[in-house]
Tab-separated table of C-alpha atoms in Angstrom:
chain	number	residue	atom	x	y	z
A	210	MET	CA	-5.549	-44.510	136.680
A	211	ASN	CA	-2.115	-45.050	135.145
A	212	ASN	CA	-1.479	-45.224	131.413
A	213	ALA	CA	-1.397	-49.002	131.305
A	214	ALA	CA	-4.747	-49.250	133.043
A	215	ALA	CA	-6.206	-46.840	130.544
A	216	ARG	CA	-4.808	-48.854	127.658
A	217	LEU	CA	-6.322	-52.026	129.071
A	218	THR	CA	-9.839	-50.630	129.425
A	219	LEU	CA	-11.035	-52.133	126.139
A	220	VAL	CA	-9.493	-55.555	126.576
A	221	SER	CA	-12.094	-58.286	126.725
A	222	VAL	CA	-11.841	-61.919	127.638
A	223	GLY	CA	-15.343	-62.369	128.896
A	224	VAL	CA	-15.521	-58.714	129.984
A	225	LEU	CA	-17.950	-56.018	128.829
A	226	VAL	CA	-16.656	-53.615	126.215
A	227	VAL	CA	-18.779	-50.517	125.727
A	228	GLY	CA	-19.228	-49.388	122.144
A	229	LEU	CA	-21.789	-48.311	119.594
A	230	ALA	CA	-24.005	-51.053	118.197
A	231	PRO	CA	-22.668	-52.231	114.817
A	232	ALA	CA	-24.869	-52.010	111.742
A	233	GLU	CA	-22.769	-54.798	110.201
A	234	TRP	CA	-19.386	-56.495	110.518
A	235	GLU	CA	-16.486	-56.313	108.060
A	236	ARG	CA	-14.287	-59.407	108.071
A	237	VAL	CA	-10.495	-59.081	107.893
A	238	ASP	CA	-8.229	-62.133	108.227
A	239	VAL	CA	-4.791	-61.347	109.657
A	240	PRO	CA	-2.092	-63.901	108.671
A	241	LEU	CA	0.321	-65.175	111.306
A	242	SER	CA	3.359	-67.435	111.315
A	243	ALA	CA	1.544	-70.118	113.359
A	244	PRO	CA	-2.025	-70.928	114.465
A	245	PRO	CA	-3.013	-69.030	117.622
A	246	TYR	CA	-4.636	-71.079	120.378
A	247	ASN	CA	-5.539	-68.078	122.532
A	248	LEU	CA	-5.082	-64.323	122.268
A	249	VAL	CA	-5.343	-61.072	124.210
A	250	ALA	CA	-5.878	-57.500	123.029
A	251	ALA	CA	-3.994	-54.558	124.559
A	252	ASP	CA	-1.841	-51.570	123.578
A	253	LEU	CA	1.544	-53.267	123.752
A	254	ASN	CA	3.772	-50.488	122.381
A	255	GLY	CA	2.089	-47.413	123.864
A	256	ASP	CA	0.986	-45.826	120.577
A	257	GLY	CA	-2.707	-45.672	121.492
A	258	ARG	CA	-3.752	-48.526	119.197
A	259	VAL	CA	-4.929	-51.912	120.436
A	260	ASP	CA	-2.506	-54.702	119.504
A	261	VAL	CA	-2.771	-58.485	119.779
A	262	ALA	CA	-0.639	-61.154	121.434
A	263	GLY	CA	-1.334	-64.852	121.051
A	264	VAL	CA	0.094	-68.219	122.004
A	265	ALA	CA	0.932	-70.859	119.386
A	266	ARG	CA	1.016	-74.367	120.827
A	267	THR	CA	2.347	-75.925	117.621
A	268	THR	CA	5.542	-73.853	117.660
A	269	ASN	CA	5.884	-73.221	121.423
A	270	GLN	CA	5.807	-69.471	120.926
A	271	ALA	CA	3.943	-66.323	121.832
A	272	LEU	CA	3.294	-64.032	118.861
A	273	VAL	CA	3.308	-60.235	119.176
A	274	VAL	CA	1.200	-58.505	116.509
A	275	LEU	CA	1.143	-54.714	116.346
A	276	ASN	CA	-1.709	-52.586	115.049
A	277	ARG	CA	-0.369	-50.227	112.365
A	278	GLY	CA	-3.719	-48.471	111.918
A	279	GLY	CA	-6.495	-48.864	109.390
A	280	ALA	CA	-7.012	-52.545	110.307
A	281	GLU	CA	-3.412	-53.313	109.258
A	282	PHE	CA	-1.513	-55.618	111.616
A	283	GLU	CA	2.100	-56.773	111.582
A	284	GLU	CA	3.580	-59.709	113.449
A	285	VAL	CA	6.800	-58.155	114.738
A	286	THR	CA	8.319	-60.713	117.066
A	287	ALA	CA	7.857	-64.030	118.807
A	288	ILE	CA	8.666	-65.132	122.332
A	289	ASP	CA	10.433	-68.458	121.847
A	290	GLY	CA	11.290	-71.348	124.138
A	291	LEU	CA	7.867	-71.930	125.634
A	292	ALA	CA	6.509	-75.351	126.549
A	293	ARG	CA	3.041	-75.970	125.116
A	294	PRO	CA	1.735	-72.498	125.891
A	295	GLU	CA	-2.041	-72.572	126.208
A	296	ALA	CA	-3.099	-69.187	127.543
A	297	LEU	CA	-1.947	-65.677	128.294
A	298	ALA	CA	-3.113	-62.630	130.208
A	299	ALA	CA	-2.174	-58.965	129.910
A	300	GLY	CA	-1.641	-56.490	132.752
A	301	ASP	CA	0.831	-54.027	134.207
A	302	PHE	CA	2.313	-56.616	136.520
A	303	ASP	CA	5.462	-54.679	137.457
A	304	MET	CA	3.562	-51.370	137.698
A	305	ASP	CA	5.859	-49.411	135.383
A	306	GLY	CA	3.113	-48.185	133.049
A	307	ASP	CA	3.523	-50.842	130.329
A	308	VAL	CA	1.392	-53.860	129.507
A	309	ASP	CA	3.157	-57.090	130.468
A	310	LEU	CA	2.241	-60.703	129.676
A	311	ALA	CA	1.648	-63.808	131.777
A	312	ILE	CA	1.845	-67.080	129.808
A	313	THR	CA	0.959	-70.599	130.943
A	314	ASN	CA	3.419	-73.322	129.959
A	315	ALA	CA	1.201	-76.397	130.137
A	316	GLY	CA	4.130	-78.618	129.211
A	317	ALA	CA	6.238	-77.403	132.140
A	318	ASP	CA	3.548	-76.794	134.800
A	319	GLU	CA	4.417	-73.139	135.205
A	320	VAL	CA	3.384	-69.561	134.565
A	321	VAL	CA	5.979	-67.218	133.083
A	322	ILE	CA	5.858	-63.432	133.474
A	323	TYR	CA	7.306	-61.300	130.675
A	324	ALA	CA	8.010	-57.617	131.308
A	325	ASN	CA	7.363	-55.107	128.520
A	326	ASP	CA	10.054	-52.548	127.709
A	327	GLY	CA	7.323	-50.149	126.553
A	328	ARG	CA	7.896	-50.869	122.858
A	329	ALA	CA	6.445	-54.401	122.751
A	330	GLY	CA	9.776	-55.988	123.584
A	331	PHE	CA	9.356	-58.657	126.250
A	332	GLU	CA	11.909	-59.851	128.798
A	333	HIS	CA	11.626	-62.945	130.951
A	334	LEU	CA	10.844	-61.736	134.477
A	335	GLN	CA	9.639	-64.587	136.681
A	336	VAL	CA	8.573	-68.252	136.670
A	337	ILE	CA	5.929	-69.568	139.074
A	338	ALA	CA	5.367	-73.317	139.463
A	339	VAL	CA	1.732	-74.460	139.511
A	340	ASP	CA	-0.151	-77.751	139.277
A	341	ALA	CA	-0.255	-80.010	136.227
A	342	SER	CA	-1.158	-78.594	132.808
A	343	PRO	CA	-1.997	-74.950	133.490
A	344	HIS	CA	-4.616	-74.340	130.843
A	345	ALA	CA	-5.793	-70.794	131.507
A	346	VAL	CA	-4.766	-67.605	133.282
A	347	VAL	CA	-6.799	-64.508	134.180
A	348	ALA	CA	-5.513	-61.207	135.560
A	349	ALA	CA	-7.612	-59.451	138.212
A	350	ASP	CA	-7.064	-57.388	141.366
A	351	ILE	CA	-8.466	-59.954	143.785
A	352	ASP	CA	-7.161	-58.392	147.011
A	353	GLY	CA	-8.027	-54.765	146.269
A	354	ASP	CA	-4.480	-53.394	146.504
A	355	GLY	CA	-4.481	-51.841	143.041
A	356	ASP	CA	-2.266	-54.304	141.164
A	357	ASP	CA	-3.145	-57.302	139.005
A	358	ASP	CA	-3.022	-60.743	140.549
A	359	LEU	CA	-3.411	-63.994	138.593
A	360	LEU	CA	-5.821	-66.925	138.703
A	361	VAL	CA	-4.417	-70.034	137.005
A	362	SER	CA	-6.520	-73.091	136.112
A	363	ALA	CA	-4.695	-76.436	136.045
A	364	PHE	CA	-6.484	-78.761	133.620
A	365	SER	CA	-4.913	-82.037	134.766
A	366	GLY	CA	-4.099	-80.865	138.280
A	367	ALA	CA	-7.771	-80.022	138.915
A	368	THR	CA	-6.940	-76.852	140.837
A	369	VAL	CA	-7.033	-73.081	140.582
A	370	ALA	CA	-3.918	-71.318	141.859
A	371	VAL	CA	-4.245	-67.794	143.254
A	372	LEU	CA	-1.004	-65.907	142.515
A	373	ARG	CA	-0.726	-62.795	144.648
A	374	ASN	CA	1.219	-59.855	143.197
A	375	THR	CA	3.393	-58.011	145.725
A	376	ASP	CA	5.385	-55.142	144.206
A	377	GLY	CA	5.649	-56.978	140.902
A	378	ALA	CA	6.617	-60.381	142.326
A	379	PHE	CA	4.123	-63.249	142.236
A	380	ALA	CA	3.735	-66.032	144.776
A	381	VAL	CA	1.131	-68.768	145.201
A	382	ALA	CA	-1.236	-67.585	147.940
A	383	GLN	CA	-3.812	-70.373	147.589
A	384	THR	CA	-4.309	-73.571	145.645
A	385	LEU	CA	-8.015	-74.309	145.468
A	386	ALA	CA	-9.444	-77.714	144.617
A	387	ALA	CA	-11.473	-77.771	141.424
A	388	ALA	CA	-12.621	-80.691	139.282
A	389	PRO	CA	-10.697	-82.424	136.460
A	390	GLY	CA	-10.446	-80.364	133.301
A	391	ALA	CA	-10.486	-76.934	134.929
A	392	GLU	CA	-11.102	-74.234	132.312
A	393	ARG	CA	-10.609	-70.449	132.445
A	394	VAL	CA	-12.138	-68.733	135.450
A	395	ALA	CA	-14.730	-65.967	135.204
A	396	VAL	CA	-14.237	-63.119	137.678
A	397	GLY	CA	-17.105	-61.001	139.001
A	398	ASP	CA	-18.806	-59.758	142.144
A	399	PHE	CA	-21.511	-62.430	142.340
A	400	ASP	CA	-22.575	-61.632	145.916
A	401	ALA	CA	-22.529	-57.836	145.388
A	402	ASP	CA	-20.276	-57.172	148.381
A	403	GLY	CA	-17.701	-55.129	146.474
A	404	ASP	CA	-15.090	-57.899	146.111
A	405	GLN	CA	-14.097	-60.009	143.118
A	406	ASP	CA	-15.351	-63.599	143.266
A	407	PHE	CA	-14.858	-66.203	140.544
A	408	ALA	CA	-16.300	-69.366	139.042
A	409	VAL	CA	-14.651	-72.143	137.056
A	410	PRO	CA	-16.250	-74.733	134.732
A	411	THR	CA	-14.582	-78.075	134.070
A	412	PHE	CA	-14.317	-79.763	130.690
A	413	SER	CA	-13.873	-83.346	131.916
A	414	ALA	CA	-15.968	-83.517	135.083
A	415	GLY	CA	-18.733	-81.179	133.933
A	416	ILE	CA	-18.840	-79.323	137.246
A	417	VAL	CA	-19.106	-75.554	137.694
A	418	THR	CA	-17.751	-74.321	141.034
A	419	ARG	CA	-17.997	-70.841	142.533
A	420	TYR	CA	-15.517	-69.305	144.963
A	421	ASP	CA	-16.364	-66.231	147.021
A	422	ASN	CA	-13.972	-63.541	148.204
A	423	PRO	CA	-14.458	-62.442	151.827
A	424	GLY	CA	-12.614	-59.221	151.061
A	425	ASP	CA	-8.979	-60.174	151.532
A	426	GLY	CA	-8.513	-62.282	148.407
A	427	ASN	CA	-8.561	-65.581	150.324
A	428	PHE	CA	-11.263	-67.468	148.479
A	429	VAL	CA	-13.719	-69.996	149.897
A	430	ALA	CA	-15.788	-72.495	147.928
A	431	ALA	CA	-19.391	-71.340	147.675
A	432	GLY	CA	-21.102	-74.220	145.941
A	433	SER	CA	-21.006	-76.235	142.758
A	434	ILE	CA	-23.313	-77.872	140.228
A	435	THR	CA	-22.895	-80.771	137.806
A	436	VAL	CA	-23.973	-79.791	134.303
A	437	GLY	CA	-22.359	-82.451	132.095
A	438	ALA	CA	-18.997	-82.781	130.388
A	439	ARG	CA	-17.438	-80.533	127.739
A	440	HIS	CA	-18.227	-77.193	129.313
A	441	HIS	CA	-15.802	-74.528	128.304
A	442	ILE	CA	-15.048	-70.849	128.659
A	443	PRO	CA	-17.187	-68.672	130.926
A	444	ALA	CA	-17.980	-64.974	130.972
A	445	VAL	CA	-19.568	-62.566	133.428
A	446	ALA	CA	-22.192	-59.927	132.590
A	447	ASP	CA	-25.420	-58.540	134.017
A	448	VAL	CA	-27.691	-59.945	131.316
A	449	ASP	CA	-30.967	-59.700	133.258
A	450	GLY	CA	-30.500	-56.066	134.275
A	451	ASP	CA	-30.841	-56.538	138.022
A	452	GLY	CA	-27.519	-54.875	138.858
A	453	ILE	CA	-25.765	-58.128	139.777
A	454	VAL	CA	-23.477	-59.939	137.366
A	455	ASP	CA	-24.535	-63.302	135.988
A	456	LEU	CA	-22.378	-66.266	134.968
A	457	LEU	CA	-22.388	-67.544	131.378
A	458	VAL	CA	-20.884	-70.933	130.453
A	459	THR	CA	-20.704	-72.573	127.015
A	460	SER	CA	-21.030	-76.298	126.319
A	461	SER	CA	-19.821	-77.960	123.135
A	462	GLY	CA	-21.238	-81.240	124.440
A	463	SER	CA	-24.843	-80.040	124.472
A	464	ALA	CA	-24.501	-77.114	122.003
A	465	GLU	CA	-25.862	-74.613	124.486
A	466	LEU	CA	-25.102	-71.622	126.634
A	467	LEU	CA	-25.960	-71.827	130.330
A	468	THR	CA	-26.916	-68.681	132.265
A	469	PHE	CA	-26.536	-68.752	136.047
A	470	ALA	CA	-28.422	-65.752	137.456
A	471	ALA	CA	-26.165	-63.854	139.890
A	472	GLY	CA	-23.666	-66.687	139.538
A	473	ASP	CA	-25.937	-68.941	141.629
A	474	VAL	CA	-24.614	-72.461	141.098
A	475	GLY	CA	-27.150	-73.768	143.604
A	476	ALA	CA	-29.978	-73.346	141.102
A	477	ASP	CA	-30.537	-74.821	137.656
A	478	PRO	CA	-29.201	-72.572	134.885
A	479	LEU	CA	-31.202	-71.223	131.963
A	480	PRO	CA	-30.101	-73.026	128.763
A	481	THR	CA	-29.994	-71.480	125.286
A	482	LEU	CA	-29.256	-73.655	122.258
A	483	VAL	CA	-26.580	-72.164	120.017
A	484	GLY	CA	-24.619	-73.540	117.076
A	485	VAL	CA	-22.757	-76.837	116.923
A	486	ALA	CA	-19.839	-76.516	119.356
A	487	PRO	CA	-20.008	-73.202	121.264
A	488	TRP	CA	-16.662	-72.410	122.854
A	489	ASP	CA	-15.995	-68.831	123.973
A	490	VAL	CA	-18.501	-66.058	124.735
A	491	ALA	CA	-18.313	-62.281	125.071
A	492	PRO	CA	-21.016	-59.737	126.062
A	493	LEU	CA	-21.783	-56.665	123.948
A	494	ASP	CA	-24.880	-54.576	123.222
A	495	LEU	CA	-25.326	-55.578	119.584
A	496	ASP	CA	-28.670	-53.937	118.829
A	497	GLY	CA	-28.307	-50.698	120.795
A	498	ASP	CA	-31.244	-51.323	123.126
A	499	GLY	CA	-29.251	-50.913	126.327
A	500	ASP	CA	-28.999	-54.550	127.414
A	501	LEU	CA	-26.160	-56.970	126.896
A	502	ASP	CA	-26.305	-59.399	124.015
A	503	LEU	CA	-23.714	-62.120	123.411
A	504	LEU	CA	-21.214	-63.190	120.771
A	505	VAL	CA	-20.524	-66.930	120.890
A	506	VAL	CA	-17.620	-68.617	119.093
A	507	ASP	CA	-18.578	-71.893	117.392
A	508	TYR	CA	-15.497	-74.119	117.113
A	509	ALA	CA	-17.082	-76.678	114.765
A	510	ALA	CA	-19.110	-74.365	112.500
A	511	ASN	CA	-16.300	-71.776	112.085
A	512	GLN	CA	-18.664	-68.976	113.009
A	513	VAL	CA	-19.446	-66.330	115.601
A	514	HIS	CA	-23.118	-66.371	116.582
A	515	GLU	CA	-25.139	-63.421	117.840
A	516	LEU	CA	-27.503	-64.056	120.764
A	517	LEU	CA	-29.904	-61.156	121.250
A	518	ASN	CA	-31.122	-60.365	124.763
A	519	ASP	CA	-34.847	-59.815	125.369
A	520	GLY	CA	-33.982	-57.551	128.312
A	521	SER	CA	-34.534	-60.138	131.014
A	522	GLY	CA	-31.692	-62.514	130.203
A	523	GLY	CA	-33.499	-64.618	127.621
A	524	PHE	CA	-31.732	-64.959	124.284
A	525	ALA	CA	-32.802	-65.399	120.660
A	526	ARG	CA	-30.518	-66.380	117.805
A	527	GLY	CA	-29.337	-63.540	115.612
A	528	ALA	CA	-26.944	-63.564	112.678
A	529	ALA	CA	-23.958	-65.913	112.333
A	530	HIS	CA	-20.655	-64.559	110.988
A	531	PRO	CA	-18.031	-66.753	109.268
A	532	VAL	CA	-14.500	-66.640	110.683
A	533	GLY	CA	-11.407	-68.842	110.294
A	534	THR	CA	-10.929	-72.546	110.971
A	535	GLN	CA	-11.569	-73.858	114.484
A	536	PRO	CA	-12.130	-70.513	116.209
A	537	HIS	CA	-11.166	-70.922	119.822
A	538	GLN	CA	-11.189	-67.609	121.703
A	539	ILE	CA	-12.662	-64.140	121.285
A	540	ALA	CA	-11.478	-60.700	122.385
A	541	LEU	CA	-13.326	-57.388	122.050
A	542	ALA	CA	-11.654	-54.012	121.576
A	543	ASP	CA	-11.796	-50.924	119.377
A	544	PHE	CA	-9.131	-52.041	116.930
A	545	ASP	CA	-9.715	-49.339	114.303
A	546	GLY	CA	-10.233	-46.381	116.651
A	547	ASP	CA	-13.763	-45.476	115.514
A	548	GLY	CA	-15.361	-45.756	118.952
A	549	ARG	CA	-17.048	-49.091	118.223
A	550	ALA	CA	-16.164	-52.425	119.764
A	551	ASP	CA	-14.670	-54.833	117.225
A	552	VAL	CA	-14.006	-58.558	117.487
A	553	ALA	CA	-10.805	-60.609	117.231
A	554	VAL	CA	-11.022	-64.403	117.059
A	555	ALA	CA	-8.114	-66.834	117.448
A	556	ASN	CA	-8.286	-69.490	114.710
A	557	GLU	CA	-6.704	-72.637	116.145
A	558	GLY	CA	-6.989	-74.500	112.845
A	559	GLU	CA	-5.022	-72.049	110.674
A	560	PRO	CA	-2.248	-69.448	111.035
A	561	SER	CA	-4.453	-66.392	111.377
A	562	PHE	CA	-6.845	-64.468	113.530
A	563	THR	CA	-10.064	-62.989	112.208
A	564	LEU	CA	-11.177	-59.435	112.813
A	565	LEU	CA	-14.848	-58.512	112.638
A	566	LEU	CA	-14.869	-54.716	112.406
A	567	ALA	CA	-18.034	-52.902	113.401
A	568	ARG	CA	-19.432	-50.780	110.577
């Protein structure tokens, strides 16, 4: 494993982060120059601390925020000249040992790759054209060659583009039909064959579609289900303890979380009511009992809800934690270096992100 891969281990956008169960959370609000729509967590300057990068749609920028230690963060630079940036992903795309960024420009129908100089300085590297309004991007090694590829959801274009990484250069390998309002994909091995599959919910059409990987990264549609409009950001985790990852999808329309066992979109999901407008979700063992609980961002209530797992994938409401205005996305990482997973939440309605530090 190279240094960049090691630094990315604790990054979470719907990915399990292992850490000690928190006894409580300490809230810290980190001011920014503009409201962040989405964020990622990664060590951007190679100092061993987990930093934050976010996209600001109101100013057409990406914000780079460095962790100075002791829960102190400093916004050090901005990537200017973007066009309604809506999402970003982190990975060592050019394989030089640093964490680079991929940013979707929804206003220009493109994904832009920025190379890291190793000190959190970012240089424009490549532009890849995709379908209309790219709304989300996820980095994953979908072809098993050891480097990060990209999966890009086009909200208006109703597609998911598979961008294959070859020696640091990206090209569109597939454009897969989705439904209108394609949201961020969730990547996981749903069929337990050793390859990375993915699923994508759709905000407008209310359809969740799964795509399976036959082993070469050329995906095939493997079923879909209509669940109603306003379904949002998915996550993948083995919540029922059977050794196969499950698919979790939030719905602000019905104020619930849907659990698809083993990512099976051919069967009705298990619903769990949560909050007012659940948006993003992240898995974490909150009570130290060995199974995965969930943290759910509530966009309307300005809270993060705990859902506690009964061990078989059934959830009960736990505590709710206040955060900033219109929280939109969550990332998990050990921000203060104490061995516990902490929480960062992008507050779309104000120029800040909120940290919930495990104590």
